[in-house]
Coordinates of C-alpha atoms (C1' of nucleotides) in Angstrom, one line a residue:
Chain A
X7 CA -10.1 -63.9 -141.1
X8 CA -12.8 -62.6 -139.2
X9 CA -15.5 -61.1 -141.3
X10 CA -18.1 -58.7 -140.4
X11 CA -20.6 -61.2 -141.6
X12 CA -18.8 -64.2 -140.5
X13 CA -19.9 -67.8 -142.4
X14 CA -19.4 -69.5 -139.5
X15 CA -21.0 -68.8 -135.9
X16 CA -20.3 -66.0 -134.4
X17 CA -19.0 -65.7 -130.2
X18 CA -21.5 -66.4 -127.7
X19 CA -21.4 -63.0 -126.5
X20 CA -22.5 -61.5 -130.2
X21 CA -24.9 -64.1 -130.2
X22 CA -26.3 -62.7 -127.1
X23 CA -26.1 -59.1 -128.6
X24 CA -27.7 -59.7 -131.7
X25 CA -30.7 -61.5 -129.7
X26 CA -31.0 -58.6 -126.9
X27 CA -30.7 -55.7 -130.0
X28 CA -33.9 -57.5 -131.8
X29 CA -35.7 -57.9 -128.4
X30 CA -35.2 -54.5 -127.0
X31 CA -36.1 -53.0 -130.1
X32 CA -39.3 -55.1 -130.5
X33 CA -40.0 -55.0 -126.7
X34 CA -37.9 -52.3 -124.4
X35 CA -35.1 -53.0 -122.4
X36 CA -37.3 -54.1 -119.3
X37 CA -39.6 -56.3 -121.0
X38 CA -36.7 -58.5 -122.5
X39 CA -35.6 -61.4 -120.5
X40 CA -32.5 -63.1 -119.5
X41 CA -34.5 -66.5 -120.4
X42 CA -35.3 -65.4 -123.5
X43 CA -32.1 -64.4 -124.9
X44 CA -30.3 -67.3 -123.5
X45 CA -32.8 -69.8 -125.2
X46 CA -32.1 -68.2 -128.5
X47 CA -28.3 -68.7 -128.4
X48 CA -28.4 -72.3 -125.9
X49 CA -26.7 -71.4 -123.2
X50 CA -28.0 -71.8 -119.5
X51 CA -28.2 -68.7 -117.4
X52 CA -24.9 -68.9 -115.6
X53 CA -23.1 -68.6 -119.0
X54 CA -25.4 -64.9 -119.1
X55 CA -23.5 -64.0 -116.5
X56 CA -20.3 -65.0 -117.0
X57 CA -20.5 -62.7 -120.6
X58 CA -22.4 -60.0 -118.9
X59 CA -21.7 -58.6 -114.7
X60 CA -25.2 -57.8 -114.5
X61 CA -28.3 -57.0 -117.1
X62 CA -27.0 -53.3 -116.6
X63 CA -23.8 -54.5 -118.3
X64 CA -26.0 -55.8 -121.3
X65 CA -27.5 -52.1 -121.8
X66 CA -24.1 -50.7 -121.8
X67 CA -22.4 -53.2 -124.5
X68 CA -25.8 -53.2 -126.2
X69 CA -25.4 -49.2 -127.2
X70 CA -21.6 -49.0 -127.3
X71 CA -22.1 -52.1 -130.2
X72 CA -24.9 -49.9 -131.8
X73 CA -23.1 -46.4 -131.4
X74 CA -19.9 -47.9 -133.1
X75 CA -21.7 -49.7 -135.9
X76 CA -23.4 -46.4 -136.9
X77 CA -20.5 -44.7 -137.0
X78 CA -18.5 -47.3 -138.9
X79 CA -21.4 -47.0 -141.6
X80 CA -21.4 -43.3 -141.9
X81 CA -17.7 -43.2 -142.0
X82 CA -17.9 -45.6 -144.9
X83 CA -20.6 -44.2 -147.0
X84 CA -19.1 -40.6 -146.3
X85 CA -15.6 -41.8 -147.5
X86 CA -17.5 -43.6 -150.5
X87 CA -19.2 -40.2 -151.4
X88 CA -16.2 -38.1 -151.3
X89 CA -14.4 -40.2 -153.4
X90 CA -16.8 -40.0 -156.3
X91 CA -16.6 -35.9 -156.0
X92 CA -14.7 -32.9 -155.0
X93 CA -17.3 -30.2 -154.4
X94 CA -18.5 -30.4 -150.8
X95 CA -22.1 -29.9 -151.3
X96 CA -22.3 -32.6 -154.2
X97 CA -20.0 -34.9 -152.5
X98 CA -23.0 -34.7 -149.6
X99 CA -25.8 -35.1 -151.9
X100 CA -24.1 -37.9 -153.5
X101 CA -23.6 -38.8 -149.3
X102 CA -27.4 -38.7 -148.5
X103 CA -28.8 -40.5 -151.8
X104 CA -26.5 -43.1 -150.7
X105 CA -27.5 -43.2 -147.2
X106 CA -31.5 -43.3 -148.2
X107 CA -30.0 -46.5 -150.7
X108 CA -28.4 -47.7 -147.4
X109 CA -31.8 -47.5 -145.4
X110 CA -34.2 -49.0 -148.8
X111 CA -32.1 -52.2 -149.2
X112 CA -32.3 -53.1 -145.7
X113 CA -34.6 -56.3 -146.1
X114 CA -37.3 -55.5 -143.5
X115 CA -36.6 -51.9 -142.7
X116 CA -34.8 -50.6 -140.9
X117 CA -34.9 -52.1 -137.1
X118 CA -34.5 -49.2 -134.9
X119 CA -32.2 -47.0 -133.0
X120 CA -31.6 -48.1 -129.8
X121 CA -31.1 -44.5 -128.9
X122 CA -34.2 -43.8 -129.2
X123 CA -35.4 -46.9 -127.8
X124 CA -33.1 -46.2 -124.8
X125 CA -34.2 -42.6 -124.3
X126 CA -37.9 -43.5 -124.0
X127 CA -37.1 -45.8 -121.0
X128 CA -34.0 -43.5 -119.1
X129 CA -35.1 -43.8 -116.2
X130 CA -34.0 -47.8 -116.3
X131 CA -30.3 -47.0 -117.0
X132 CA -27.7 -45.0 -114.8
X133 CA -26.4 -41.5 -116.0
X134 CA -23.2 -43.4 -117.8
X135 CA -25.5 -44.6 -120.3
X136 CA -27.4 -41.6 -120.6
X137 CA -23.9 -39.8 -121.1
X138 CA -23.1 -42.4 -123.9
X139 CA -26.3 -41.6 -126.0
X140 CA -26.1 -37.9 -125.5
X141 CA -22.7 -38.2 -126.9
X142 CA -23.2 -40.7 -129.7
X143 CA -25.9 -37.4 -131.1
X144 CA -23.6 -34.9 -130.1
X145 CA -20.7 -36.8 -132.4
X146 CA -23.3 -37.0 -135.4
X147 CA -24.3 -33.4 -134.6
X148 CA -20.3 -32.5 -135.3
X149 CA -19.6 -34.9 -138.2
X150 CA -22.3 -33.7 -139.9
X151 CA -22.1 -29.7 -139.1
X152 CA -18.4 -30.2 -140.3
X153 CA -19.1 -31.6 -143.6
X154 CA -22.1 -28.2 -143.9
X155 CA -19.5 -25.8 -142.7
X156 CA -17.1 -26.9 -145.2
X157 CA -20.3 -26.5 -148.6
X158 CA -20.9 -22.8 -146.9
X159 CA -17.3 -21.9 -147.4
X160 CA -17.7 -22.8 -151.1
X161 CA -22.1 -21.9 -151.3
X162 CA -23.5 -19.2 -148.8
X163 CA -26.6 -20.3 -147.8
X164 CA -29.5 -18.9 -149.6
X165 CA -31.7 -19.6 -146.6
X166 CA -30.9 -18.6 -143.2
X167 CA -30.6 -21.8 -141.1
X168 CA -28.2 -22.4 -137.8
X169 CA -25.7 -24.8 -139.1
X170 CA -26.1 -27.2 -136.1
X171 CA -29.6 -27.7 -136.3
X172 CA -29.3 -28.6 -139.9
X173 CA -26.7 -30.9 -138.8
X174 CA -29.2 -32.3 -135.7
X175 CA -32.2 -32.4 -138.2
X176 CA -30.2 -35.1 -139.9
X177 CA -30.9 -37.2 -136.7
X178 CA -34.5 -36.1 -136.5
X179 CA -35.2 -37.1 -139.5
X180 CA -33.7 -40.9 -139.2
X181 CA -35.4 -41.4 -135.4
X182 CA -38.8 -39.9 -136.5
X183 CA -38.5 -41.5 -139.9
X184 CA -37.6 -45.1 -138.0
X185 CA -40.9 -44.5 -136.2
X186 CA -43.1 -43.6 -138.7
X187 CA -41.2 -46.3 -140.9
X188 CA -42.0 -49.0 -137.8
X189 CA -45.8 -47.8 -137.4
X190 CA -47.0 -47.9 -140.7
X191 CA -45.5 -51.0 -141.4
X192 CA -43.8 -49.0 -144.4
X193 CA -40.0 -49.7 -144.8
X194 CA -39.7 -46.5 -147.4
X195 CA -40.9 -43.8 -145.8
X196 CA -37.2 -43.5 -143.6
X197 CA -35.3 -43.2 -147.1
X198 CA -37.9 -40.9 -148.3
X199 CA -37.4 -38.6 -145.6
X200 CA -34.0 -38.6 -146.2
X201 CA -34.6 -37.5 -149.6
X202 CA -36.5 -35.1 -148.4
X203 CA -33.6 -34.0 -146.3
X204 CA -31.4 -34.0 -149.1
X205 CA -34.0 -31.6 -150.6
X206 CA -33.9 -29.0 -148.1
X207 CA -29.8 -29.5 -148.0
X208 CA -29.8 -28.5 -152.2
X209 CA -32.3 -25.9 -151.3
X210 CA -30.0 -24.6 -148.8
X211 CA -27.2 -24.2 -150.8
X212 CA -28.0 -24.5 -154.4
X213 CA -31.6 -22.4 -153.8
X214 CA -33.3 -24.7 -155.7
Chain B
X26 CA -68.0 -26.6 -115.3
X27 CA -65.4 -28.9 -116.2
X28 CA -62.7 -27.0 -116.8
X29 CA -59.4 -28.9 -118.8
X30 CA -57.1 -27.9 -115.8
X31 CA -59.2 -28.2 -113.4
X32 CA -58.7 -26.5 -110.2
X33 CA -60.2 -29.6 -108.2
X34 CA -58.8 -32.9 -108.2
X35 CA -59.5 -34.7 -111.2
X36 CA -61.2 -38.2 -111.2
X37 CA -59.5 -40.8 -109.9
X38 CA -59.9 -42.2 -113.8
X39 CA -57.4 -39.5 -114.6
X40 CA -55.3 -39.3 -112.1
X41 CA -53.9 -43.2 -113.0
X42 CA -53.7 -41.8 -116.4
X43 CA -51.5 -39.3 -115.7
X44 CA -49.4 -40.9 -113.6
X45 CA -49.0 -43.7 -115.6
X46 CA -48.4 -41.4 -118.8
X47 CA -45.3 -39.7 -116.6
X48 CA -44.3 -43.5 -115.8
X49 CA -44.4 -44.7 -119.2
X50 CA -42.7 -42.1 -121.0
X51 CA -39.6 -42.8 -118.7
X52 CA -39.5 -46.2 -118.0
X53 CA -41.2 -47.5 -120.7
X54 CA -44.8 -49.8 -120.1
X55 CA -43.2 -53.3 -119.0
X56 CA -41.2 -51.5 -116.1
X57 CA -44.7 -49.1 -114.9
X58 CA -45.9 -51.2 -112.3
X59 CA -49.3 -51.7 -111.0
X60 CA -48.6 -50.8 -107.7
X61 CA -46.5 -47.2 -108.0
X62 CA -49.7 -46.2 -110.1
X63 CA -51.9 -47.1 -106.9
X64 CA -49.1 -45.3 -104.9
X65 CA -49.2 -42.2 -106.4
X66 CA -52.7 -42.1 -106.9
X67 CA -53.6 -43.3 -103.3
X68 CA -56.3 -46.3 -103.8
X69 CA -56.0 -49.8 -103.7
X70 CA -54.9 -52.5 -106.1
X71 CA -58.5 -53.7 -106.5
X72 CA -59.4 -50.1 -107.1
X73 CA -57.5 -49.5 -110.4
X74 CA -59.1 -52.9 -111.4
X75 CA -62.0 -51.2 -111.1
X76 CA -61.4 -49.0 -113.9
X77 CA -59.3 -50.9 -116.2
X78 CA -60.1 -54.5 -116.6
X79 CA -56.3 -55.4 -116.9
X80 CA -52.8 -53.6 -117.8
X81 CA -53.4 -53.7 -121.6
X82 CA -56.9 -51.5 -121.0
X83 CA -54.6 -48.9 -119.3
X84 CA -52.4 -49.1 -122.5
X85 CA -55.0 -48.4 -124.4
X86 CA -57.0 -45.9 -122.7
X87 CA -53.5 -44.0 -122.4
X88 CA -53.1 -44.1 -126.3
X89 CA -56.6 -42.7 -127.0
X90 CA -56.2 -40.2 -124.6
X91 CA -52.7 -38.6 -125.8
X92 CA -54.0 -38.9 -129.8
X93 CA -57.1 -36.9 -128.7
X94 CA -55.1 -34.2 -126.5
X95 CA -52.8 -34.0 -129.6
X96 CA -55.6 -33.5 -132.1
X97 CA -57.3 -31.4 -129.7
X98 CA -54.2 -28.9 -129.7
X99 CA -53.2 -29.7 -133.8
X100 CA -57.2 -28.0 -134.4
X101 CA -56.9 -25.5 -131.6
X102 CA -53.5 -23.8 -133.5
X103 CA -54.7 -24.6 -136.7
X104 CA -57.7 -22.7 -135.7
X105 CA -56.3 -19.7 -134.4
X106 CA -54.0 -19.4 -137.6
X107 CA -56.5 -19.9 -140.0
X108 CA -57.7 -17.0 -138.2
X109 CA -55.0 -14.6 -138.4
X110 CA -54.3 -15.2 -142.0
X111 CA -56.3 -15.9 -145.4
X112 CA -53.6 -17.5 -147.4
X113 CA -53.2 -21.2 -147.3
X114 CA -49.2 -20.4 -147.3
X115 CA -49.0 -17.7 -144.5
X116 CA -51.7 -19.5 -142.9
X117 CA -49.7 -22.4 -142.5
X118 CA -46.6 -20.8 -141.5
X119 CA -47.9 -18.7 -139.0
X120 CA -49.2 -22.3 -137.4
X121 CA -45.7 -23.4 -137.5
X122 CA -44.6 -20.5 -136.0
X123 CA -47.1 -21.2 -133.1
X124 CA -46.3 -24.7 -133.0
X125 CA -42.9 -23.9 -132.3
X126 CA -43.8 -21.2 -129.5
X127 CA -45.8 -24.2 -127.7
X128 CA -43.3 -26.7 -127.6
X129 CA -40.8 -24.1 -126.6
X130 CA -42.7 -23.1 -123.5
X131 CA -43.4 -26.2 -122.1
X132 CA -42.0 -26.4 -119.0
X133 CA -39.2 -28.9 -118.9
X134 CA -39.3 -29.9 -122.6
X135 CA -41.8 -32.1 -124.1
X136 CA -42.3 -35.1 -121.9
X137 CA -42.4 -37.6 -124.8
X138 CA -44.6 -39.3 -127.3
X139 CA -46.6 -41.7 -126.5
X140 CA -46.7 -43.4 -130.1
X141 CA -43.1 -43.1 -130.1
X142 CA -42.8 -45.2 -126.9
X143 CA -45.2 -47.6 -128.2
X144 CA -43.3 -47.8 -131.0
X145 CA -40.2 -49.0 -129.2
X146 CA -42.4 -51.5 -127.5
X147 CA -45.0 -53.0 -130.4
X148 CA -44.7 -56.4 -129.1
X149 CA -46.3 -56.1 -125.7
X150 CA -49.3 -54.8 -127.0
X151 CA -52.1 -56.3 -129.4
X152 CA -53.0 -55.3 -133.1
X153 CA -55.8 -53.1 -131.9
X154 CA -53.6 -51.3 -130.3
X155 CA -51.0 -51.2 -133.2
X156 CA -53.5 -50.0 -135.0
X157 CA -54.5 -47.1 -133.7
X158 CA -50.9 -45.6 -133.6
X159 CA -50.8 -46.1 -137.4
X160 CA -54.2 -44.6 -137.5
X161 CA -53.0 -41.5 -135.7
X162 CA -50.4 -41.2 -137.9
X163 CA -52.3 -41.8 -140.9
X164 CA -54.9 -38.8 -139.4
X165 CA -51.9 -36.3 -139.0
X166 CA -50.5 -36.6 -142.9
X167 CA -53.9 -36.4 -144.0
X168 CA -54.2 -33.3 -141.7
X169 CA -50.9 -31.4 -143.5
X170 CA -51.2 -33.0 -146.6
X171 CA -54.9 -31.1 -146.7
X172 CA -52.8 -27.9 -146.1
X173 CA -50.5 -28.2 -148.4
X174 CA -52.5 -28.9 -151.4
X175 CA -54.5 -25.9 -150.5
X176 CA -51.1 -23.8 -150.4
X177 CA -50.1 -26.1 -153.3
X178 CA -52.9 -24.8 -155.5
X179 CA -51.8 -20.9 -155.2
X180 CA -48.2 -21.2 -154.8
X181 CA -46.9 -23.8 -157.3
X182 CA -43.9 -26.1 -155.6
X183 CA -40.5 -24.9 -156.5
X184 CA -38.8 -27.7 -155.4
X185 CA -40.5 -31.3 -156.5
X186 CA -41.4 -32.9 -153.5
X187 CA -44.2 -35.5 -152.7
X188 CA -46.5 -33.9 -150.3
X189 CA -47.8 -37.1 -148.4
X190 CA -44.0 -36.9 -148.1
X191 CA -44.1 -33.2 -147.1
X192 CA -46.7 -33.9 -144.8
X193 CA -45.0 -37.0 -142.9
X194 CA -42.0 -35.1 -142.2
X195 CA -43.7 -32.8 -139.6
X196 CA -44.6 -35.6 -137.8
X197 CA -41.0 -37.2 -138.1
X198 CA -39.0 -34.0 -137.0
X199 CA -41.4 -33.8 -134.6
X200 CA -40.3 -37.0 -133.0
X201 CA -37.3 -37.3 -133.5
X202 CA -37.1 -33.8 -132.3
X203 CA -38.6 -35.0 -129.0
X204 CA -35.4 -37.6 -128.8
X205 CA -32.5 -34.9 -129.7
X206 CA -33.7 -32.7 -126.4
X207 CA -34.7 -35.6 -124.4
X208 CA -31.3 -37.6 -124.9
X209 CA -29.2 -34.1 -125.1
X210 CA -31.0 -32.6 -122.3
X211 CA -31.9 -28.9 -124.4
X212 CA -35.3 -28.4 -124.8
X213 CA -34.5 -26.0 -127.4
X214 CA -33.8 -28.7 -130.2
X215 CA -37.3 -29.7 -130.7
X216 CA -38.9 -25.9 -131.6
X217 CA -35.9 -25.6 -133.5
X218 CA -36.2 -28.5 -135.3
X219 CA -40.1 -27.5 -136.4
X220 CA -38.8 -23.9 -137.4
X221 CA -36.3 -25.5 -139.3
X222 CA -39.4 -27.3 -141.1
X223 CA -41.0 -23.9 -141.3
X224 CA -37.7 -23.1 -143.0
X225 CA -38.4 -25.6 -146.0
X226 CA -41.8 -25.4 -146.5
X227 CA -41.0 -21.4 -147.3
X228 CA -38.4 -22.7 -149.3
X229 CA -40.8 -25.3 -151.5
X230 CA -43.5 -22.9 -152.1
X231 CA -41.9 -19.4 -152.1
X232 CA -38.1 -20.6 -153.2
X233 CA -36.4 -18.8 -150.7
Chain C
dC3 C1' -86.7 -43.2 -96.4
dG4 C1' -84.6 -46.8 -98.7
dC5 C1' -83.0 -48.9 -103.2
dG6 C1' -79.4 -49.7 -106.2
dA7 C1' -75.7 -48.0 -108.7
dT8 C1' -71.0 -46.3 -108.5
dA9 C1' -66.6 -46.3 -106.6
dC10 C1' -64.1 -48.2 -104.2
dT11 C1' -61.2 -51.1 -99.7
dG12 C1' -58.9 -55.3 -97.8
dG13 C1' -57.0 -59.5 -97.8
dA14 C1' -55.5 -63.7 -99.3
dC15 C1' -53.7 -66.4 -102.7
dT16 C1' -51.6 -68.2 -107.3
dC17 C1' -48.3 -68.1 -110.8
dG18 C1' -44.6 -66.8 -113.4
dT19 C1' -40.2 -64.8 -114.0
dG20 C1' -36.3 -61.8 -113.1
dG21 C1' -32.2 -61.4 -110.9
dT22 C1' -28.4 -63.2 -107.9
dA23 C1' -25.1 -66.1 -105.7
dC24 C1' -22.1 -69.8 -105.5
dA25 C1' -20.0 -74.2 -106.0
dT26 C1' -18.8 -77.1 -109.6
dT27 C1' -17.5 -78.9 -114.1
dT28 C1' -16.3 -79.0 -119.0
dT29 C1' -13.5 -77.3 -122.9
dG30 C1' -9.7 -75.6 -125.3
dC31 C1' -5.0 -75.1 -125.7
dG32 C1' 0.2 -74.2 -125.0
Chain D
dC24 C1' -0.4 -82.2 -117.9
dG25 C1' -2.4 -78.1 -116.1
dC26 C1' -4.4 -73.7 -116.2
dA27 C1' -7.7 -70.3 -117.8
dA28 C1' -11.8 -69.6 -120.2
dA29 C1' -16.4 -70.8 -120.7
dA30 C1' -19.6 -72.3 -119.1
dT31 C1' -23.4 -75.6 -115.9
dG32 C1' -26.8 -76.6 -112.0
dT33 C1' -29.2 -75.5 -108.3
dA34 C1' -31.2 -73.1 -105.0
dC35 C1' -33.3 -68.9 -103.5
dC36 C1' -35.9 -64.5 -103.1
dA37 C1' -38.6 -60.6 -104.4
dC38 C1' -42.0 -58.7 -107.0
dG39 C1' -45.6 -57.9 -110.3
dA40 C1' -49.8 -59.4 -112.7
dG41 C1' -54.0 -61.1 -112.1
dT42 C1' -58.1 -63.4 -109.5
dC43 C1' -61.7 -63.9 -106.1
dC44 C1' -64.6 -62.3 -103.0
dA45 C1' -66.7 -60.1 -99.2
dG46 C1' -67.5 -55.7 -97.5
dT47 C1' -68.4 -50.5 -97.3
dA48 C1' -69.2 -45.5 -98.2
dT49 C1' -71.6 -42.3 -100.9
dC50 C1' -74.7 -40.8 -104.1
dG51 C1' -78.9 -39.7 -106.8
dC52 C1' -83.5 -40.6 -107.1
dG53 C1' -88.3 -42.4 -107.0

DNA sequence: CGCGATACTGGACTCGTGGTACATTTTGCG
DNA sequence: CGCAAAATGTACCACGAGTCCAGTATCGCG
């Protein structure tokens, strides 16, 4: 009944999501406004508040929304991957071209991680939040080491690399590829550093 | 005379900078006030319109300044490698190596990247302004991509990467390298992570 | 010595907007 | 109906950006 991408209009409190994800992404937390985001979905500002305690409450269903989603999508495109092969290492290639697929088709590029936006303003949300994002990298850091663990059982690594920062670089690479994706107003160069990524990963393991 | 850390306090000029570099990097530019600038510095609100017209000259003036300290410190370590070593490839990895060794011994970690921040924040500030982050970024792959042709042209690629490619992804690890320790609180992650480049640009020129 | 820049201080005032509180009302539904 | 959910309306305060202007301290310099 209730689709991801529903036909008809979504609750008031998505609405108010969806609005506050594009403005904090385009603006910062601080610089996005109650006003604003009620005037996109039509609501007056009492109705904020009934949805959301405080703007502080925003913030906090703002990431857990964004967290989750990720996760849902790399849960999907890893389960797509490993369906289509049994080795480790080319299930994760297959993983990672999918991934960089994932990030090209996105119409106007990829938006932005409100991760990172978050950690360049900390100092405007308490330590819970803080804690939420640290984990949300930390979880990737595992799913990700996992999966590499599991190809060096099968291919030791012809190049000596600490599993977990191959896992974190994985990150990296999406953040700093959002960035230099949003700044030069050039939508491929995120899935290109993924390939790049994936690269390094065959290099790894395959030496070539 | 004028010494980069000088032992005297600096101009008043600088001293806003500073601050307000510390101030955006945490809170972002919407939420750095006028006022805790003033504060910190010690003058009066007419005094910092003395020497920036309005807020969006301070944005400015703090974007030129952190793109010229970084170029300043990209020539100094390219310099001093370039001296160590005449090839292009060891050259270039010994500058990694020294790029690494800075970022690990700043103090608390790397405070953050200005561009980055901007990034997160495009719409508060004008095209001019847009523009020189691109520009920046634009000047930094032209910077590696220069290298790595040079290295290219003795040590033929192993692995079939795009060097304007190969050249972005310094700037993206570096980034999002800057996020992992912020967000996860280990300095570490970021000299790691630019090792771990170190790691593949062995791997694409001397396959292993 | 005195002129004129440079580098500010002080104060008063406008305007817009964020954030909050609270009392009240509409809407949907069993 | 009757109750809870989902709002509305209104009033209020604090604060930050930005403006204007009059005044002052400190220089270097001719």
């Amino acid at each position: 009944m209730t689709e991801t991408t529903s036909r008809k209009t979504a609750p008031i409190r998505v609405q108010l999501l969806e609005a506050a994800e594009a403005a904090v992404l385009a603006k910062g937390f601080n610089a996005t406004s109650i006003d604003e985001l009620i005037m996109a979905v039509g609501i007056s500002k009492s109705g904020f508040f009934y949805h959301f305690k405080d703007k502080a409450a925003l913030a906090r269903a703002l990431l857990e929304r964004y967290v989750e989603a990720e996760n849902v999508l790399f849960d999907e495109v890893s389960r797509r991957a490993t369906e289509l092969s049994e080795d480790p290492l080319h299930g994760f290639l297959v993983e990672l071209k999918m991934l960089a697929e994932v990030m090209q088709d996105i119409p106007n590029g990829h938006p932005g991680c409100i991760i990172a936006s978050y950690c360049y303003q900390d100092r405007l949300f308490d330590d819970d939040v803080r804690q939420l994002t640290a984990n949300a990298l930390l979880g990737w850091r595992h799913r990700f080491k996992a999966r590499l663990e599991r190809i060096a059982a099968v291919y030791p690594p012809r190049i000596d690399v600490d599993l977990d920062d191959l896992a974190d670089m994985i990150s990296a690479l999406a953040d700093g590829g959002i960035i230099l994706s949003k700044v030069m107003r050039n939508p491929d160069l995120l899935p290109r550093q993924i390939m790049l990524y994936r690269a390094f990963v065959r290099a790894v393991f395959l030496g070539n």
